[in-house]
Short mmCIF file of C-alpha atoms in Angstrom, two decimals:
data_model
loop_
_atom_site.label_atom_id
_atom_site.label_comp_id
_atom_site.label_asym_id
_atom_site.label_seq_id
_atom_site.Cartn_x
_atom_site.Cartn_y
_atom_site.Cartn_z
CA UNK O 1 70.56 112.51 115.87
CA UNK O 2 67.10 111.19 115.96
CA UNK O 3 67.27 107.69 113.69
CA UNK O 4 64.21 107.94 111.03
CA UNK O 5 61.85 104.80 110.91
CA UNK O 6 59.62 104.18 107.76
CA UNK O 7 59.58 105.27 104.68
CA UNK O 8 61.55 104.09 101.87
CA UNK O 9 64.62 101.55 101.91
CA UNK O 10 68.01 102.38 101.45
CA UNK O 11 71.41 100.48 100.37
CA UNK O 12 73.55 99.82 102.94
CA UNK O 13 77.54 100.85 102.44
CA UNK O 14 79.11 98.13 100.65
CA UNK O 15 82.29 99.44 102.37
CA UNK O 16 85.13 97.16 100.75
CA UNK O 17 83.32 96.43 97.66
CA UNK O 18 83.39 99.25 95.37
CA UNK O 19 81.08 100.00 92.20
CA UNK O 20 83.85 99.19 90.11
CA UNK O 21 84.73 95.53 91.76
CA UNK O 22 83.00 92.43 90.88
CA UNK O 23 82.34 89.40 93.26
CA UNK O 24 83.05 85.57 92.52
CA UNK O 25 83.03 81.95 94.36
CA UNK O 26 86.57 82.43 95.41
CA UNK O 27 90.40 84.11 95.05
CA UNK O 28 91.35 81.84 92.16
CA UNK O 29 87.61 82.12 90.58
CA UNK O 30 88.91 85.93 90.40
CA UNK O 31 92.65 85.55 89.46
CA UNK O 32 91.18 83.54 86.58
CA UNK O 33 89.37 86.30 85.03
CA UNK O 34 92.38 88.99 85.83
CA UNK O 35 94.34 86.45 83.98
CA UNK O 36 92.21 86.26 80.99
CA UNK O 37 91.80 90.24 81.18
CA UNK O 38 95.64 90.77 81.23
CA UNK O 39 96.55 88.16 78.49
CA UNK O 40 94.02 90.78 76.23
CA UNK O 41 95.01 93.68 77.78
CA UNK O 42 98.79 93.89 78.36
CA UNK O 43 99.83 90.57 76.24
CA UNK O 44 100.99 88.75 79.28
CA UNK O 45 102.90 85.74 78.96
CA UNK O 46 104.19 85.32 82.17
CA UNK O 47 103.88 85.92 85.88
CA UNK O 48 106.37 86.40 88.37
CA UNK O 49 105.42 85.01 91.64
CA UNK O 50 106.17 85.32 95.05
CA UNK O 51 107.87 82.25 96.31
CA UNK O 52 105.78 82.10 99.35
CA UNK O 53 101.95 81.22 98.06
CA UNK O 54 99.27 78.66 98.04
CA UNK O 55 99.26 76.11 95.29
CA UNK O 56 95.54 77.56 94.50
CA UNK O 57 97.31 80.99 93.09
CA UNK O 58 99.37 79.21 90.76
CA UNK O 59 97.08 76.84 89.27
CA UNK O 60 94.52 79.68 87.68
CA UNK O 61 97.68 81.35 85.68
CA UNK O 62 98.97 77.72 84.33
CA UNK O 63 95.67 76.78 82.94
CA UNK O 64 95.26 79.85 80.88
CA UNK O 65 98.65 78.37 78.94
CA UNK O 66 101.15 81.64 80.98
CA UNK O 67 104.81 80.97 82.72
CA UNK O 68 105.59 81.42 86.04
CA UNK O 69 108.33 82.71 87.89
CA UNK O 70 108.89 83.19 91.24
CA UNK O 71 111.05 85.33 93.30
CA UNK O 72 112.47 84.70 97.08
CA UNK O 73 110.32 85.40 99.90
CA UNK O 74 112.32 84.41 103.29
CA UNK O 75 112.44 85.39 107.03
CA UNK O 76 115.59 87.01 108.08
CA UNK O 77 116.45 89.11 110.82
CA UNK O 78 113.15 88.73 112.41
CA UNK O 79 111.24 90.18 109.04
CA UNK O 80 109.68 88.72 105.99
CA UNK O 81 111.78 89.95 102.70
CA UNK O 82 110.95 89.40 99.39
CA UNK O 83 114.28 89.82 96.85
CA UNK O 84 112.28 91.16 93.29
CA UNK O 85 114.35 90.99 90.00
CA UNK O 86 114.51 93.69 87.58
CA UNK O 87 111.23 93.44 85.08
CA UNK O 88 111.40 91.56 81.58
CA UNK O 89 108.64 91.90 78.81
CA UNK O 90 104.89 90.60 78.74
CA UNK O 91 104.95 89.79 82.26
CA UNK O 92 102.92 90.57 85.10
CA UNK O 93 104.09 90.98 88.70
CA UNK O 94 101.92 89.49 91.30
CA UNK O 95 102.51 90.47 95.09
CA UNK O 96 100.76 90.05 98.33
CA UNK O 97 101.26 91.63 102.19
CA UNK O 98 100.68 88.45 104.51
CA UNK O 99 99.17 87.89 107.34
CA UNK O 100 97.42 91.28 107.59
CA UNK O 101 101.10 93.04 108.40
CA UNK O 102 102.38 95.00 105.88
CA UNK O 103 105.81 95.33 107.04
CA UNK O 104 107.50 93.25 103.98
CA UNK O 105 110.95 94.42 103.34
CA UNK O 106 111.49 94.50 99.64
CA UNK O 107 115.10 93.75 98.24
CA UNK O 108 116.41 93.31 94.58
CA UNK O 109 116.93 94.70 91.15
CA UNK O 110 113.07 95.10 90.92
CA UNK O 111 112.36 96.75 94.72
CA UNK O 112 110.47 99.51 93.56
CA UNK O 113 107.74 97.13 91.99
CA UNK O 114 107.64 99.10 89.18
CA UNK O 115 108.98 98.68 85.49
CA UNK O 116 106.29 95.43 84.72
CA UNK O 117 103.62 95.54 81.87
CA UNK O 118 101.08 95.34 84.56
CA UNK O 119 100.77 93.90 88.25
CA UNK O 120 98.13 92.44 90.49
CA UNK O 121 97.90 92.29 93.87
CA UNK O 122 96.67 89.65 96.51
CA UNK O 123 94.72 91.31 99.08
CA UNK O 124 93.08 88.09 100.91
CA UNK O 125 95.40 88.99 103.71
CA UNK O 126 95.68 92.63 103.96
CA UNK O 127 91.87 93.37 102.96
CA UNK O 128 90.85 94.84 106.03
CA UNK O 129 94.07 96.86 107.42
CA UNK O 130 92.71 100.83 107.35
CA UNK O 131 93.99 103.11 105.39
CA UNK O 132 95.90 100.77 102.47
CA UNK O 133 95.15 101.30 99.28
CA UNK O 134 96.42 99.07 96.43
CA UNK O 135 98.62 100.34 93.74
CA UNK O 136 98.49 97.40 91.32
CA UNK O 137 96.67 97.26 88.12
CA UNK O 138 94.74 94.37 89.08
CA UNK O 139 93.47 93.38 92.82
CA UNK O 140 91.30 90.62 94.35
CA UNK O 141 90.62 89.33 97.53
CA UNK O 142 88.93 85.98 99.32
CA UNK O 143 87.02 86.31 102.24
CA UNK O 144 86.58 82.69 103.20
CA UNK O 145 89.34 82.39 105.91
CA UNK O 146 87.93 85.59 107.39
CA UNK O 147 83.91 84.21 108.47
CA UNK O 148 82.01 81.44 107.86
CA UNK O 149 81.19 81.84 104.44
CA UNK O 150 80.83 79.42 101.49
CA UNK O 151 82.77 81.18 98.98
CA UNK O 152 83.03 85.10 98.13
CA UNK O 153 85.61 86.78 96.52
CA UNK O 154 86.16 90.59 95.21
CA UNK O 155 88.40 91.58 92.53
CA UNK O 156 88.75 95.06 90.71
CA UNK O 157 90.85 96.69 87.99
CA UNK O 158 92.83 100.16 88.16
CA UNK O 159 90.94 101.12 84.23
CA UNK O 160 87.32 99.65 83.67
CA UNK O 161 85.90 96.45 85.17
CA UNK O 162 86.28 92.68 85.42
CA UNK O 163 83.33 91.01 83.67
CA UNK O 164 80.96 89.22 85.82
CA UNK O 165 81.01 85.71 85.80
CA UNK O 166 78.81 83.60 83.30
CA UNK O 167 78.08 80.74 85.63
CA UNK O 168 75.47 80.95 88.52
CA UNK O 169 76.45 80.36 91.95
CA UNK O 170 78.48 76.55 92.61
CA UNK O 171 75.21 75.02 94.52
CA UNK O 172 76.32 71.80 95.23
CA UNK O 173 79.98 73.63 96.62
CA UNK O 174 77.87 75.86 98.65
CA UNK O 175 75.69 72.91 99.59
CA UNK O 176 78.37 71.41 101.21
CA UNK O 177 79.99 73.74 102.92
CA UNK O 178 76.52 74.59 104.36
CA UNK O 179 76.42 71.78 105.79
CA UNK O 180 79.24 70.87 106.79
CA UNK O 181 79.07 74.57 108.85
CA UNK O 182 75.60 73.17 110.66
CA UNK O 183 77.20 69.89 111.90
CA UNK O 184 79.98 71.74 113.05
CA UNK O 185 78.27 73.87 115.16
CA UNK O 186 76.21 70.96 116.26
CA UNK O 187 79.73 69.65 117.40
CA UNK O 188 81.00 73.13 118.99
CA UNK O 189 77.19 73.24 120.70
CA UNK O 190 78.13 69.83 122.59
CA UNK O 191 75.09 68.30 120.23
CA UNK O 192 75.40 64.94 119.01
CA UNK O 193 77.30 65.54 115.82
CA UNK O 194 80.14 63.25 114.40
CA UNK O 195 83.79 65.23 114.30
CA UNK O 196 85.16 63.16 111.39
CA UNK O 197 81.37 63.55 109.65
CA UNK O 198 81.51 67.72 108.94
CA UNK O 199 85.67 67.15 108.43
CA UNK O 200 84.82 64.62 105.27
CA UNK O 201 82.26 67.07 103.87
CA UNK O 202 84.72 69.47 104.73
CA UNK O 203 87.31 68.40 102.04
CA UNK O 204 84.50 67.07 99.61
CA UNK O 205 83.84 70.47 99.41
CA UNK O 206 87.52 71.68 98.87
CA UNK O 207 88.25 68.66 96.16
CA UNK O 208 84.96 70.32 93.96
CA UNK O 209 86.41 73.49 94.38
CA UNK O 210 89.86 72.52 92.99
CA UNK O 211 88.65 71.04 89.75
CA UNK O 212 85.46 73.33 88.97
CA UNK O 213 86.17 76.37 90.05
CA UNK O 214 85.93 79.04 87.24
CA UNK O 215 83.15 81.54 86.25
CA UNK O 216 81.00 81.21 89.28
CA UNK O 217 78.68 83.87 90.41
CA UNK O 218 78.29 84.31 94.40
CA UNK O 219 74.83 83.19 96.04
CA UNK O 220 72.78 86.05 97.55
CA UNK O 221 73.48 84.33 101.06
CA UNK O 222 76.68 85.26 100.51
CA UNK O 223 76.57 88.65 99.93
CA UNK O 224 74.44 89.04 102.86
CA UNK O 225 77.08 87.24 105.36
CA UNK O 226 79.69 89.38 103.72
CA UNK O 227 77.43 92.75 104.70
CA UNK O 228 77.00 91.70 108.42
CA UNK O 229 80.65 90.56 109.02
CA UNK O 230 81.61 93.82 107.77
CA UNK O 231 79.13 95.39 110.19
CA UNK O 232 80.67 94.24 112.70
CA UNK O 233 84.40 94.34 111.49
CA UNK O 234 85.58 97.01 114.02
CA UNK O 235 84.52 94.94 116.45
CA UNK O 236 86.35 92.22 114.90
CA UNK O 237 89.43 94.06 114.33
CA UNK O 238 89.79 94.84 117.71
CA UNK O 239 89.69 91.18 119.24
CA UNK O 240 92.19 90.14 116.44
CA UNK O 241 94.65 92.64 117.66
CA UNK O 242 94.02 91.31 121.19
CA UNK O 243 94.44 88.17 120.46
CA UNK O 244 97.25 88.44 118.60
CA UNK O 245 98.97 90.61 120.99
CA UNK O 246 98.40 87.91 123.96
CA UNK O 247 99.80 85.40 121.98
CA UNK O 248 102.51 87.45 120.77
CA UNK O 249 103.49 88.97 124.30
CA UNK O 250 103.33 85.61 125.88
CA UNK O 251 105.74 83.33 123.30
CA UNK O 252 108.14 86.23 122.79
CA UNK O 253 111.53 84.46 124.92
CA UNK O 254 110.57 80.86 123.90
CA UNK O 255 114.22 80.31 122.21
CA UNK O 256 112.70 77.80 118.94
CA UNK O 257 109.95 80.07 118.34
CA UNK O 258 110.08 83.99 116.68
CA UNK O 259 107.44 85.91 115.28
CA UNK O 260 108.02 87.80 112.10
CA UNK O 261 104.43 90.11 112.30
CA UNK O 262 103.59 92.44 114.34
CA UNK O 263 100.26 93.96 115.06
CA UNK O 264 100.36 96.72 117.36
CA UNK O 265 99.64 99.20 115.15
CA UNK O 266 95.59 99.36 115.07
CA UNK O 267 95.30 100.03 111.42
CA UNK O 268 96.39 96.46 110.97
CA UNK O 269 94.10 93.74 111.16
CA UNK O 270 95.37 89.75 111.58
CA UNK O 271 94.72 86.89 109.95
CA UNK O 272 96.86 84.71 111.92
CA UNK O 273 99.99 84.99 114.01
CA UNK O 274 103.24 83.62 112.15
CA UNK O 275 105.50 81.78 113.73
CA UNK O 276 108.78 80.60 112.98
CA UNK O 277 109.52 76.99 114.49
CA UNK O 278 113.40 76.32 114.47
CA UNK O 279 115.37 73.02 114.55
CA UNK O 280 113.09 70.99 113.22
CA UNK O 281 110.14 70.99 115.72
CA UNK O 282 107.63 72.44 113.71
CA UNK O 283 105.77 69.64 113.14
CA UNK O 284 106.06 68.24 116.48
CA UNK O 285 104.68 71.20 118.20
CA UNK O 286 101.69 70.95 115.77
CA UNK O 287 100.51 67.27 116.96
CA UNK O 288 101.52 68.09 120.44
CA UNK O 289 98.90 71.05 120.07
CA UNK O 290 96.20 69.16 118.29
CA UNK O 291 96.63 66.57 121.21
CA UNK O 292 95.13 69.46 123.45
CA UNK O 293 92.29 70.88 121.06
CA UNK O 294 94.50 73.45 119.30
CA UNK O 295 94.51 73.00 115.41
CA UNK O 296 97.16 75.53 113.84
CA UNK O 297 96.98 75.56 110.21
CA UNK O 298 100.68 75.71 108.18
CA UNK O 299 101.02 78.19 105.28
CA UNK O 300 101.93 76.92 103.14
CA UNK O 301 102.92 73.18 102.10
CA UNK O 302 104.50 72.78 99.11
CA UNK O 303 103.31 71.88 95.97
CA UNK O 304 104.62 70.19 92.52
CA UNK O 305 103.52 73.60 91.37
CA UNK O 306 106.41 75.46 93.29
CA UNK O 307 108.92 75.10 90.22
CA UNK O 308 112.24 75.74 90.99
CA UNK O 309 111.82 77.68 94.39
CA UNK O 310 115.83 77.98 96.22
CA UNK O 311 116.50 76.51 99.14
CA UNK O 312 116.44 80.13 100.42
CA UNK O 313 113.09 80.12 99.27
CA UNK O 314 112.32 76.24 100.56
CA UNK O 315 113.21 77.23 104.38
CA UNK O 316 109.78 79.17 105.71
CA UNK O 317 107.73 76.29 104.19
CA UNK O 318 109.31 73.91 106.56
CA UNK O 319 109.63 76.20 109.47
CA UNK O 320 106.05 78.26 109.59
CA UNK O 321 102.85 78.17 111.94
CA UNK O 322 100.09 79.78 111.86
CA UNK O 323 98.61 80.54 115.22
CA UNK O 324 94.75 80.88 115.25
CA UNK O 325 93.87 84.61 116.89
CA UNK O 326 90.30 84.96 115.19
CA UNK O 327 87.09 86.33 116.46
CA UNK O 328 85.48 83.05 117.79
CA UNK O 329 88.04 83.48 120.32
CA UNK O 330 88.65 84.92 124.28
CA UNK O 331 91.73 86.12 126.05
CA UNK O 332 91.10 83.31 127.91
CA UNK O 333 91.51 81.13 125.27
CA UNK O 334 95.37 82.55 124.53
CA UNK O 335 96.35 82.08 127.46
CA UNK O 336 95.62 78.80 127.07
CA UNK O 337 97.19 78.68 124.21
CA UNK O 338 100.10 80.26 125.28
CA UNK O 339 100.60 77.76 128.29
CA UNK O 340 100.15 74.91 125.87
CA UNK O 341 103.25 75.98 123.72
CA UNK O 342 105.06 76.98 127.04
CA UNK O 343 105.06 73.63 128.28
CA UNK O 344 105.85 71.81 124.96
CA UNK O 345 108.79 74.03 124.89
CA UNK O 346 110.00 73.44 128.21
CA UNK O 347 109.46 69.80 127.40
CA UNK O 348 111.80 69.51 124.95
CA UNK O 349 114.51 71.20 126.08
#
């Protein structure tokens, strides 16, 4: 087919962001507004939780005055299972596939995920597996651990749509993280760029975000990054998978370490690679890596927020590690990666 040239412009496919979503600043920008919308909708008065979550989900449903709940989300037998109670009344059921896997074994009273007033579902991990469709009333998703992006979020409902946001976009936020991008690839670029410099600005920009963070609008810029990264996502997908794979392949008889995702099938897409650290070492293994370059991020730590959470519950937040398999990143550089772990292991043993 012979590509026209000229005339007059056209939209490009928005692709993930359909007519009937609405972007903000970020995930709990958009659970705040789904919130609002289901206290007037439904009558909401609580929300049960999944045990495993960031602090940042929780805080957007206390501060509109609603209960939480949670219910058990653990690792056993190699998989991730969440154990749902049977529905009460005016409460809304919040769920989320992690990691970009969707294998989640559900358990419980309530492990058809139906029977609640309404339900909403995190997508922030699971936003760019093929083929998976949400069922939930309510859905939103953050991009910002995807790219390097300031702040973007989408969020939708199953009836209607979520109003837009009355604030412009969160300059000084964006500002910062702007910046703090530049320096770092200053840094990565071998340039003459201070480490601890774009790290500060780095959590300035978080601190803002965790006290001002309702009824932004997205910048333009944003929008724009979103469009190319999505350009590009098979691309991306596939180096994911390849990543994950190596790191997967290469860990899989180290005795203290199991891995409770899998990503072989190509419809998925990977955030990170969890791992489960036993006997302690978790920690350990994370300075030893950061000694040699490698920073692994933990999901989740906990929070005075996590009310109440078993010690069923507790374990995985003492016990998880998420292994970085992004774009920015070569087979070469799992391998790597993989040797690193390989010799801590056989260090310690």
């Amino acid at each position: 087919m012979i590509r026209e040239i000229g005339s007059e412009f056209w939209k490009p496919r928005k692709q993930h962001i359909g007519d009937n979503e609405t972007l903000y600043l970020s995930g709990r920008t958009a659970l705040d507004v789904i919130v609002k919308d289901a206290m007037k909708s439904y009558g909401i008065t609580s929300v049960l939780l999944p045990s495993y979550c960031c602090h940042t989900m929780i805080e957007p449903i206390l501060i509109n005055g609603i209960k939480i709940h949670f219910y058990d989300v653990y690792v056993e037998n190699g998989f991730l299972t969440a154990d749902v109670p049977e529905p009460v009344d005016h409460e809304m059921l919040y769920i989320m596939k992690y990691f970009g896997d969707i294998d989640i074994r559900y358990v419980g009273a309530g492990k058809n995920l139906s029977g609640w007033v309404t339900t909403v579902e995190d997508l922030t991990h699971s936003c760019f597996m093929d083929s998976y469709s949400t069922q939930a009333d309510y859905w939103f998703a953050s991009y910002r651990k995807w790219f390097a992006v300031a702040g973007i979020a989408v969020a939708g409902k199953k009836d209607g749509k979520l109003p837009e946001a009355v604030k412009g976009c969160h300059r000084r936020y964006v500002e910062l993280r702007e910046r703090a991008f530049s320096l770092k690839q200053r840094f990565m670029d071998g340039e003459d760029a201070d480490k601890q410099e774009f790290l500060s600005i780095f959590g300035e920009a978080e601190e803002m975000l965790d006290t001002d963070y309702r009824n932004y609008r997205v910048g333009l810029e944003e929008i724009h990054s979103l469009f190319q990264f999505m350009d590009r996502m098979e691309t991306v997908k596939f180096k994911r998978r390849s990543n994950a794979q190596t790191l997967i392949d290469g860990l899989k008889d180290i005795e203290e370490i199991s891995v409770f995702a899998d990503f072989k099938d190509d419809k998925k897409c990977p955030l990170f690679v969890p791992v489960i650290v036993e006997d302690g070492k978790r920690d350990a293994l994370r300075r030893y890596l950061i000694s040699k370059d490698i920073y692994c991020p933990v999901h989740w730590p906990l929070s005075e927020q996590h009310i109440g959470l078993s010690d069923r519950a507790k374990a995985i937040y003492g016990k998880e590690l998420s292994l970085v398999c992004d774009q920015r990143y070569r087979i070469e550089d799992m391998e790597r990666f993989v040797h690193e772990i390989r010799d801590y292991s056989v260090g310690i043993r």
